[in-house]
Coordinates of N, CA, C and O and ligand atoms in Angstrom, one line a residue:
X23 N 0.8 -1.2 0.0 CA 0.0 0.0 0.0 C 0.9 1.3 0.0 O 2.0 1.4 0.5
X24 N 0.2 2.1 -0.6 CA 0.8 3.6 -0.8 C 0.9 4.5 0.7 O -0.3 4.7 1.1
X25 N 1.5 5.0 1.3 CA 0.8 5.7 2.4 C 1.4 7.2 1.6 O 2.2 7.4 0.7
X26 N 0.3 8.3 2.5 CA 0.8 9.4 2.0 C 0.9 10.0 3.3 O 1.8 10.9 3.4
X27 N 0.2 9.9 4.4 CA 1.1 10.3 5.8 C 1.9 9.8 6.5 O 2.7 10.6 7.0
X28 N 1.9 8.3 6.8 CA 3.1 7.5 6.9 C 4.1 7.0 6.4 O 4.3 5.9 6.0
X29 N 5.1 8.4 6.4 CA 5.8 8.7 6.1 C 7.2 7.3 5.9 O 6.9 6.7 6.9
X30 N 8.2 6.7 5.4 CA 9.3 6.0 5.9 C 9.4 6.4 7.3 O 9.0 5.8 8.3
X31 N 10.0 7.3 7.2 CA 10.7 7.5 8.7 C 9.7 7.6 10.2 O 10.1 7.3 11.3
X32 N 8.3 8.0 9.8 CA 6.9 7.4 10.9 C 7.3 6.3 10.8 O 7.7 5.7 11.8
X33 N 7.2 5.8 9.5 CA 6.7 3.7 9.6 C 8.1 3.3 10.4 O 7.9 2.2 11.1
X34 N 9.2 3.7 10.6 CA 10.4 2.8 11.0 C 10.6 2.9 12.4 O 11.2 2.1 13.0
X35 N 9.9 4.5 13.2 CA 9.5 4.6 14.0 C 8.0 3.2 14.5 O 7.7 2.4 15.4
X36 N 7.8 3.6 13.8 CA 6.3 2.6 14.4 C 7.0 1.5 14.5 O 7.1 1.2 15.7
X37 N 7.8 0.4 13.4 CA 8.1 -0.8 13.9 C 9.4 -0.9 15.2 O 9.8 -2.0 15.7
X38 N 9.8 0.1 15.5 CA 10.4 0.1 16.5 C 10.0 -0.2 18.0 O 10.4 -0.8 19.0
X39 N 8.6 0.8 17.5 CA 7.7 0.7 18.7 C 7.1 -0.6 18.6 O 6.8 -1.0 19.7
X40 N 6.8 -1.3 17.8 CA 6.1 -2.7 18.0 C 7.0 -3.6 18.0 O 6.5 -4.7 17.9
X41 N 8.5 -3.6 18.2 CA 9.4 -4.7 19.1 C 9.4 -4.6 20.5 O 9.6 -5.6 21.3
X42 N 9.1 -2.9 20.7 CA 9.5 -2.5 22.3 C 8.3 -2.8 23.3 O 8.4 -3.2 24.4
X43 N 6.9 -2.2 22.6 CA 6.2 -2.3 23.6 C 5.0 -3.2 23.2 O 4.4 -3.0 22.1
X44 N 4.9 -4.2 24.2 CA 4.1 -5.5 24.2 C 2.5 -5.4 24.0 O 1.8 -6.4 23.8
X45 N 2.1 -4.4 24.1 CA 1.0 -3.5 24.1 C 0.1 -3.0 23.1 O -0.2 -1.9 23.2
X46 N -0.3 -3.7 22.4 CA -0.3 -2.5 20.4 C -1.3 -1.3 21.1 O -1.5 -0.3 20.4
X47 N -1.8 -1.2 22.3 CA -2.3 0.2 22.8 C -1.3 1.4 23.1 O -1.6 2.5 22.9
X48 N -0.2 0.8 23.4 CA 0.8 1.8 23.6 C 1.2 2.0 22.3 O 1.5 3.1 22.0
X49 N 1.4 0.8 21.2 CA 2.0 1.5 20.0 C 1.3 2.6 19.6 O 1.8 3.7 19.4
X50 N -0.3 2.1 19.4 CA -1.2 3.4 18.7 C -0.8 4.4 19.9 O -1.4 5.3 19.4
X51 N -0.4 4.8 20.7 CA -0.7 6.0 21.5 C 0.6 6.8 20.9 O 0.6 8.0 20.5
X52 N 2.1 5.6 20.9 CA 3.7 6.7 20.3 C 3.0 6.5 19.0 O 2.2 7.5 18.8
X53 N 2.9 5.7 17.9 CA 2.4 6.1 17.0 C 1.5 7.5 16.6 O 2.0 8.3 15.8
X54 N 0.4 7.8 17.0 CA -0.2 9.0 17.5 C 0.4 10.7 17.2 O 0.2 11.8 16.5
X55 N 1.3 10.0 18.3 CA 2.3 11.3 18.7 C 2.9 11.5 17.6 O 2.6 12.5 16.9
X56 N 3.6 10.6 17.3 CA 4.8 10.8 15.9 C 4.2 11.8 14.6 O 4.7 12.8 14.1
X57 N 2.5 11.1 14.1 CA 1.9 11.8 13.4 C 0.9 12.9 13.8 O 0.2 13.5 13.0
X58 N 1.0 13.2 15.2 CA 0.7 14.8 15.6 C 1.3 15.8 15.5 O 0.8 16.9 15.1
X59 N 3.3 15.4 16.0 CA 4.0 16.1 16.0 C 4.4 16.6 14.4 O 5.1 17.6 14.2
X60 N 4.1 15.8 13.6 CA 4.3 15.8 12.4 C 3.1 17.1 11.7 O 3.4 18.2 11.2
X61 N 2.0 16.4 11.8 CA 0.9 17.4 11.2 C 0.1 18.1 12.3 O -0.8 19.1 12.2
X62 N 0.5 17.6 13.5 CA 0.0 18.9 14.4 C -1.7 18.9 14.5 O -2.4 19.8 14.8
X63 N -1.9 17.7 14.1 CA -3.3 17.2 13.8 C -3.5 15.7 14.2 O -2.5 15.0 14.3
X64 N -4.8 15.1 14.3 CA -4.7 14.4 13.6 C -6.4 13.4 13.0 O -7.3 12.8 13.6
X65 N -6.2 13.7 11.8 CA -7.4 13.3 10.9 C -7.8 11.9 10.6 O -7.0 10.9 10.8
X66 N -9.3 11.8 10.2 CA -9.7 10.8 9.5 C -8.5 10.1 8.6 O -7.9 9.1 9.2
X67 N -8.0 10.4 7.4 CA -6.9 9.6 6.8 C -5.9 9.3 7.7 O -5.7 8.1 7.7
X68 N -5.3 10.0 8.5 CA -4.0 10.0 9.2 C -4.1 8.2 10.1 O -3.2 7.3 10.3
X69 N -5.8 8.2 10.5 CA -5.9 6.8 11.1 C -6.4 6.2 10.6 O -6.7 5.1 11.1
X70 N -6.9 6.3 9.0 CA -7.0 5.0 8.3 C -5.4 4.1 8.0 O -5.0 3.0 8.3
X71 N -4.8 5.3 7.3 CA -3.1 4.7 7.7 C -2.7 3.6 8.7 O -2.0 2.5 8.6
X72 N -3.2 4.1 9.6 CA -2.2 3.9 10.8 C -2.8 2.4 11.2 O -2.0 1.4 11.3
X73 N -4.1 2.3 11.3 CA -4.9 1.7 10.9 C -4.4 -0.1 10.1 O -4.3 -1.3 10.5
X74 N -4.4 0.6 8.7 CA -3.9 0.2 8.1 C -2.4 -0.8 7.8 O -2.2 -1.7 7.0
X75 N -1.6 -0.3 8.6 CA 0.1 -0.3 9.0 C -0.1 -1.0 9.9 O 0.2 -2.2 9.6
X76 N -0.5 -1.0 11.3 CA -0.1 -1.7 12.6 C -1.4 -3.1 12.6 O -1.3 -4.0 13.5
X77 N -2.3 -3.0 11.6 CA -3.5 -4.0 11.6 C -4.4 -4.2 12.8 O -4.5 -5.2 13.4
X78 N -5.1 -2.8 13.1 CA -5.5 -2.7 14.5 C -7.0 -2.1 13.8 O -6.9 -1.1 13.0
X79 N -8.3 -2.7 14.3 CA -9.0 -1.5 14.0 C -9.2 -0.4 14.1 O -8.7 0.2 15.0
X80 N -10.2 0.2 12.9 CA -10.1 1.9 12.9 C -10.8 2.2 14.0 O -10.3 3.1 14.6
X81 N -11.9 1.9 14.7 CA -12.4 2.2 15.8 C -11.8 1.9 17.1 O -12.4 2.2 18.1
X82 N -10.7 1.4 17.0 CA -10.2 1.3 18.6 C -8.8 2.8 18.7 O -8.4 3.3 19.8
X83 N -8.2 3.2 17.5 CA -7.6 3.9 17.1 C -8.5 5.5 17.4 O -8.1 6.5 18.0
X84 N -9.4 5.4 16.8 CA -11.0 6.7 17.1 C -10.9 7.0 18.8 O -11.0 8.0 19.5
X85 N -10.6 5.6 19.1 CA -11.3 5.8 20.6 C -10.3 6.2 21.5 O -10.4 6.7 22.6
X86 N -9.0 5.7 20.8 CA -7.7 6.5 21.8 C -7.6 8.0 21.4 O -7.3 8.7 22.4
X87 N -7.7 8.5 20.3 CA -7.6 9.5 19.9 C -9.0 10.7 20.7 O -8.8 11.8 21.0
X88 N -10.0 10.3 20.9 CA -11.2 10.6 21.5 C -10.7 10.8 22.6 O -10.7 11.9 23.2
X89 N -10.2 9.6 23.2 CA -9.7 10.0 24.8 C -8.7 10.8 25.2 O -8.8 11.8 25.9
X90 N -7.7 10.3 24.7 CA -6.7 11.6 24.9 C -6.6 12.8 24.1 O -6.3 12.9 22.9
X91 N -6.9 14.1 25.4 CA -7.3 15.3 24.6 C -5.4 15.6 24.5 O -5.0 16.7 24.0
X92 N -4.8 15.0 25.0 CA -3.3 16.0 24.3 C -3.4 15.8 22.7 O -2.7 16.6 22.0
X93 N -4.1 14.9 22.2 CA -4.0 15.3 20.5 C -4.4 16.4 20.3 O -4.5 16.7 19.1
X94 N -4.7 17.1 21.0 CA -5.5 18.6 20.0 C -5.2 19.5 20.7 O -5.6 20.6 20.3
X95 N -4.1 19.6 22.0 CA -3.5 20.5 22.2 C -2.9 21.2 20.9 O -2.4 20.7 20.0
X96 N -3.0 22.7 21.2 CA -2.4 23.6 20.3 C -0.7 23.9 20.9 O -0.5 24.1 22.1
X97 N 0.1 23.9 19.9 CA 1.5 24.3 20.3 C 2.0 26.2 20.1 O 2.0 26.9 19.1
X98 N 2.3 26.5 21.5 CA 2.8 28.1 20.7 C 4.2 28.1 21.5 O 4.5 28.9 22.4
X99 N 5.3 26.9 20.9 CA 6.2 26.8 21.2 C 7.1 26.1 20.4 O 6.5 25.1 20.1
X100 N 8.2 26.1 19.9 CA 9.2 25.1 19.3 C 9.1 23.9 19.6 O 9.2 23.0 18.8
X101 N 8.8 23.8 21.0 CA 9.4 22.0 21.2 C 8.1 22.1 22.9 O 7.9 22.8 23.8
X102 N 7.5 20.6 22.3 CA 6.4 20.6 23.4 C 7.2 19.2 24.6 O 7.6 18.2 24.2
X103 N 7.2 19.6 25.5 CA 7.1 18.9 26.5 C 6.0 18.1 27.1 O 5.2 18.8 27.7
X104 N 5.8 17.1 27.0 CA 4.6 16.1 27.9 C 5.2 15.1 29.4 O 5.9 14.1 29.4
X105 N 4.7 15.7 30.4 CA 5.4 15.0 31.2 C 3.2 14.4 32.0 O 2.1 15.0 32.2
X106 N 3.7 13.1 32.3 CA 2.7 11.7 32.5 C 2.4 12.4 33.9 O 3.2 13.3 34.3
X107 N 1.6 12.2 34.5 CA 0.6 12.7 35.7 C 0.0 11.7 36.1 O -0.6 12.0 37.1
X108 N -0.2 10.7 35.8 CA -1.0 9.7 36.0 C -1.2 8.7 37.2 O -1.4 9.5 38.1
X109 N -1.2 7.7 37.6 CA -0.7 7.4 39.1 C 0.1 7.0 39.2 O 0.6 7.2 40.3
X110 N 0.8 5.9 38.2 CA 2.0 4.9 38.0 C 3.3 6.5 38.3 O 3.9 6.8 39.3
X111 N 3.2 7.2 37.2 CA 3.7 8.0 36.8 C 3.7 8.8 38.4 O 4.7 8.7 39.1
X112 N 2.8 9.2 38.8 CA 2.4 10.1 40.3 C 3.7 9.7 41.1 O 4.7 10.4 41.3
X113 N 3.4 8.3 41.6 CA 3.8 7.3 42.5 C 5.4 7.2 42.0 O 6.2 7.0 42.9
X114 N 5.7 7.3 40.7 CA 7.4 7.1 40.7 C 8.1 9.0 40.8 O 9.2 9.4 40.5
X115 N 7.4 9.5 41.1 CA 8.3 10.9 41.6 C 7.5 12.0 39.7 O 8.3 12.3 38.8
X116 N 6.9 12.1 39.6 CA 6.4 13.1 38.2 C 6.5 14.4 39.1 O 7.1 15.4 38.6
X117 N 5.9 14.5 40.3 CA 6.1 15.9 40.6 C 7.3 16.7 40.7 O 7.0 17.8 40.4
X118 N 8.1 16.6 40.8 CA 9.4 16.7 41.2 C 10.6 16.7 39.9 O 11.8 17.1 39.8
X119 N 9.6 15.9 38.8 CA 10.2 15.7 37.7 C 9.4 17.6 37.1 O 9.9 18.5 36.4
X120 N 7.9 17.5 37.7 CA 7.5 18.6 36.6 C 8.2 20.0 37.2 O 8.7 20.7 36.4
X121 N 8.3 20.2 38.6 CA 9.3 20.8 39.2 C 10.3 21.2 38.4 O 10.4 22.3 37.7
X122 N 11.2 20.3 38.5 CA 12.7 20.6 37.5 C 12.3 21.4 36.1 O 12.8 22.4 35.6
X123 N 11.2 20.5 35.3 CA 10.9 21.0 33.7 C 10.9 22.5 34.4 O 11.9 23.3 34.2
X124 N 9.4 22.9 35.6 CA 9.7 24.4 35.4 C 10.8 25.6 35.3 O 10.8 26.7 34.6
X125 N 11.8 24.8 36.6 CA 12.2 25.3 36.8 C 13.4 25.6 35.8 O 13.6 26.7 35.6
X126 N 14.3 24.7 35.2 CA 15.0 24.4 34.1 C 14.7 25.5 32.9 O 15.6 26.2 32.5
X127 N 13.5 25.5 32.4 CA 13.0 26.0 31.4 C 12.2 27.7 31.5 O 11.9 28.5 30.6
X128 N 12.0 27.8 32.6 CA 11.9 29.3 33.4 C 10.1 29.1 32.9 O 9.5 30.2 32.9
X129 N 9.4 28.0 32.7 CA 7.7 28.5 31.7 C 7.1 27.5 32.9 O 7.7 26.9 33.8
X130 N 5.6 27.6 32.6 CA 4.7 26.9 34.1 C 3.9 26.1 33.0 O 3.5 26.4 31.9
X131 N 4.0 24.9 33.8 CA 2.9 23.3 32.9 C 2.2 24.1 32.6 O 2.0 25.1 33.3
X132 N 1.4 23.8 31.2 CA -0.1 24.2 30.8 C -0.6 25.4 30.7 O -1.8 25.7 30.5
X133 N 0.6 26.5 30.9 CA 0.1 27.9 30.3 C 1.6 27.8 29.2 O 2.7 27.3 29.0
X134 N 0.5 28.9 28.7 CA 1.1 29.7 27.6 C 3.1 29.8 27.3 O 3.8 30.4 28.0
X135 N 3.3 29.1 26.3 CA 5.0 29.6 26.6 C 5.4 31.1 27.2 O 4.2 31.6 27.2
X136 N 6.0 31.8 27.5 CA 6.5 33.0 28.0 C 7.5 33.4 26.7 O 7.4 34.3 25.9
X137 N 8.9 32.1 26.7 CA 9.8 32.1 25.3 C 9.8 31.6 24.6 O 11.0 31.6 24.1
X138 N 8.9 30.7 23.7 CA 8.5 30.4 23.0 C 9.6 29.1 22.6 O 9.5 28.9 21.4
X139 N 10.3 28.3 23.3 CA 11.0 27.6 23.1 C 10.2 26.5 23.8 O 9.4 25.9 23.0
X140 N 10.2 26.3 24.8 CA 9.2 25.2 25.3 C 7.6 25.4 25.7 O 7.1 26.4 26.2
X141 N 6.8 23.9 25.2 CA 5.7 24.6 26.0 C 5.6 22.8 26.5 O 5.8 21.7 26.0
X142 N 4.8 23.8 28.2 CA 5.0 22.1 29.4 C 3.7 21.9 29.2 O 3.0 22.8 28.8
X143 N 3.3 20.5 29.3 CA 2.1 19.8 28.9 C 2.1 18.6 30.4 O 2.7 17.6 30.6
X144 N 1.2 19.3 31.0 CA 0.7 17.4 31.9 C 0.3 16.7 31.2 O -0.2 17.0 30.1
X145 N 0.2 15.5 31.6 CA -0.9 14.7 30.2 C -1.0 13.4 31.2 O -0.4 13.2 32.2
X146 N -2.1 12.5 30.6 CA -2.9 11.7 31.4 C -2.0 9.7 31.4 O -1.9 9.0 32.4
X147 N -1.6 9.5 29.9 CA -0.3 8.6 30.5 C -0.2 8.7 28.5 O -1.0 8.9 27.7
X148 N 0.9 8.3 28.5 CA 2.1 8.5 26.8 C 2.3 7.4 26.9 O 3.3 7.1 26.2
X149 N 1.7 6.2 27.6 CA 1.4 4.6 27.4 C 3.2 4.1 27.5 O 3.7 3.1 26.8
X150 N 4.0 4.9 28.5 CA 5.0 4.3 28.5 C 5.1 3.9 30.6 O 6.3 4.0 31.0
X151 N 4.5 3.7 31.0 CA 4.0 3.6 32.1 C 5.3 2.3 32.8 O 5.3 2.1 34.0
X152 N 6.0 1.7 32.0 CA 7.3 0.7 32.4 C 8.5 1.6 32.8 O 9.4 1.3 33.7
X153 N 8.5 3.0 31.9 CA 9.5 3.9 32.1 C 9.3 4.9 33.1 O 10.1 5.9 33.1
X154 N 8.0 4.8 34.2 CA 7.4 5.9 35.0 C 9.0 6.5 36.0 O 10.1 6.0 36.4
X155 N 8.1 8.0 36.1 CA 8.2 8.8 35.4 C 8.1 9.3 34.1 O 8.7 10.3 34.0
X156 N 7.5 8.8 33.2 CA 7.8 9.3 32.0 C 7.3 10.3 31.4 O 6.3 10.9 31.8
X157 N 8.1 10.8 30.3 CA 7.8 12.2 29.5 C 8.9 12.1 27.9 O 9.9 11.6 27.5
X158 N 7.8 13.1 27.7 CA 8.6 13.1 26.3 C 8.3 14.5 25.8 O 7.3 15.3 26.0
X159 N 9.5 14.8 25.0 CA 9.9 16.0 24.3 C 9.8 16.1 22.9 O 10.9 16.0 22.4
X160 N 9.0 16.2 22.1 CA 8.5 16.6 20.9 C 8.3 14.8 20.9 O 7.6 14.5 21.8
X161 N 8.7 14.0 20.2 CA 8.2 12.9 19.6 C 9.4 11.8 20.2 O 9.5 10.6 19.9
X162 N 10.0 12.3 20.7 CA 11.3 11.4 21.6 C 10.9 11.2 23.0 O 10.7 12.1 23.8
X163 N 10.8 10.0 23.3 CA 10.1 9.4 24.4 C 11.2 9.2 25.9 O 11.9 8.2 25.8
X164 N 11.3 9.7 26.6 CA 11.9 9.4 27.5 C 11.7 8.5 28.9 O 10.6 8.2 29.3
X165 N 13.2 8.2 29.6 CA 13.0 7.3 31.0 C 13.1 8.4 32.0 O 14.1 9.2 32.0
X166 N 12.0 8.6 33.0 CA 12.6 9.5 33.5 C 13.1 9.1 35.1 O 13.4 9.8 36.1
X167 N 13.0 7.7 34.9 CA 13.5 6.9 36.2 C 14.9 7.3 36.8 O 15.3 7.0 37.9
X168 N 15.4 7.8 36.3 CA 16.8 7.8 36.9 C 17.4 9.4 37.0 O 18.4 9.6 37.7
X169 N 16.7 10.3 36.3 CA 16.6 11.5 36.0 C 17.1 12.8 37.2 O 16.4 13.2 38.1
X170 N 18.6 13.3 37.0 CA 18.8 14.1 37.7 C 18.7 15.7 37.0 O 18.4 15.6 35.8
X171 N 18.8 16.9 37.5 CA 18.5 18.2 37.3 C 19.9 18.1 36.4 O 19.7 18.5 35.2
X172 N 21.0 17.7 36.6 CA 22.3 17.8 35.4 C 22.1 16.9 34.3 O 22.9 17.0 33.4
X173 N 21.1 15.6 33.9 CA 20.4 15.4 33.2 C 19.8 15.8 32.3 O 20.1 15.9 31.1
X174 N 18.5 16.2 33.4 CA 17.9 16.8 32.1 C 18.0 18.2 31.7 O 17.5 18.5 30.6
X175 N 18.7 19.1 32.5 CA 19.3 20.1 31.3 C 20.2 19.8 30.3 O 20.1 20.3 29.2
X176 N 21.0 18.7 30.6 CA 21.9 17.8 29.4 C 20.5 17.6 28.0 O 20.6 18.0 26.8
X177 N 19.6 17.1 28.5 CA 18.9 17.2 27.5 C 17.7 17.9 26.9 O 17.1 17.5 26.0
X178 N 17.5 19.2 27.7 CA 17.2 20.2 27.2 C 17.8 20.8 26.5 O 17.1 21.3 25.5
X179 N 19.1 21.1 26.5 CA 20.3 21.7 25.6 C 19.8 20.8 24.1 O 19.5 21.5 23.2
X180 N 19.8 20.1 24.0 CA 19.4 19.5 22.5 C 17.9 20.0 21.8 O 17.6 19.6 20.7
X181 N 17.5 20.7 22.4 CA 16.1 21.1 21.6 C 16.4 22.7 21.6 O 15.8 23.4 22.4
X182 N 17.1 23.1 20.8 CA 17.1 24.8 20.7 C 16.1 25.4 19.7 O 16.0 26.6 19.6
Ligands
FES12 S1 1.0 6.3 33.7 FE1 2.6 7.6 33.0 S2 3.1 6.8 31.1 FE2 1.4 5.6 31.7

């Protein structure tokens, strides 16, 4: 099949994610991402694709997308941050992680960027719930288990 939003480099992403996570609910969720961050949307075709690619029905795909409103967050920043809130996520230290984002980045979760370089996003779980703590920075998924403040400015510095 032809895709015209799943791009090579989505699709090699996606099969990455279907070695790593046991889950095909988690894949559709990084899957998701990859083609939000991409089109900053995400449409009817985008999940016939996807759909199509991972061999999952289009209605169970509808229904992750339905649920999780971070797909329709609007970005007014270079590089979005999502860091998990959720209880797995709660329970392995997220607060303390969202802490640092603020503080690191000088902007407050869920308002408006200030410098337009980052914008902080809580979100409800990025279906990586083995790596809690977790969060991710534009479409690169992170562990934030082990995560110190000289960390992750180490990898804040990579998103200018
Ligand atoms: S609960 Fe945080 S990633 Fe799932």
């Amino acid at each position: 099949m032809q895709y015209t939003y799943l791009t090579e480099d989505i699709r090699q992403k996606i099969d990455k994610y279907l070695n790593t996570f046991p889950v095909k609910e988690q894949v559709i969720i990084q899957a998701l991402h990859l083609i939000y961050s991409k089109y900053r949307d995400i449409e009817l075709p985008h999940m016939e694709e996807l759909s199509n690619y991972i061999q999952v029905p289009l209605n169970q795909i509808e229904g992750i997308v339905h649920f999780y409103d971070m797909f329709r967050v609007k970005r007014n920043a270079r590089h979005h941050i999502r860091v998990c809130k959720n209880l797995p996520c709660h329970i392995m230290g997220c607060k303390k992680l969202l802490e640092l984002f603020e503080k690191l980045t000088n902007e407050k979760a869920n308002e408006e960027s200030k410098h337009g370089r980052f914008y902080i996003e809580t979100v409800e779980c990025i279906g990586a719930c083995s790596v809690a703590p977790a969060f991710m920075i534009d479409d690169d998924l992170y562990d934030g288990t082990k995560i110190t403040e000289e960390k992750l400015n180490e990898i804040l510095s990579k998103y200018t």
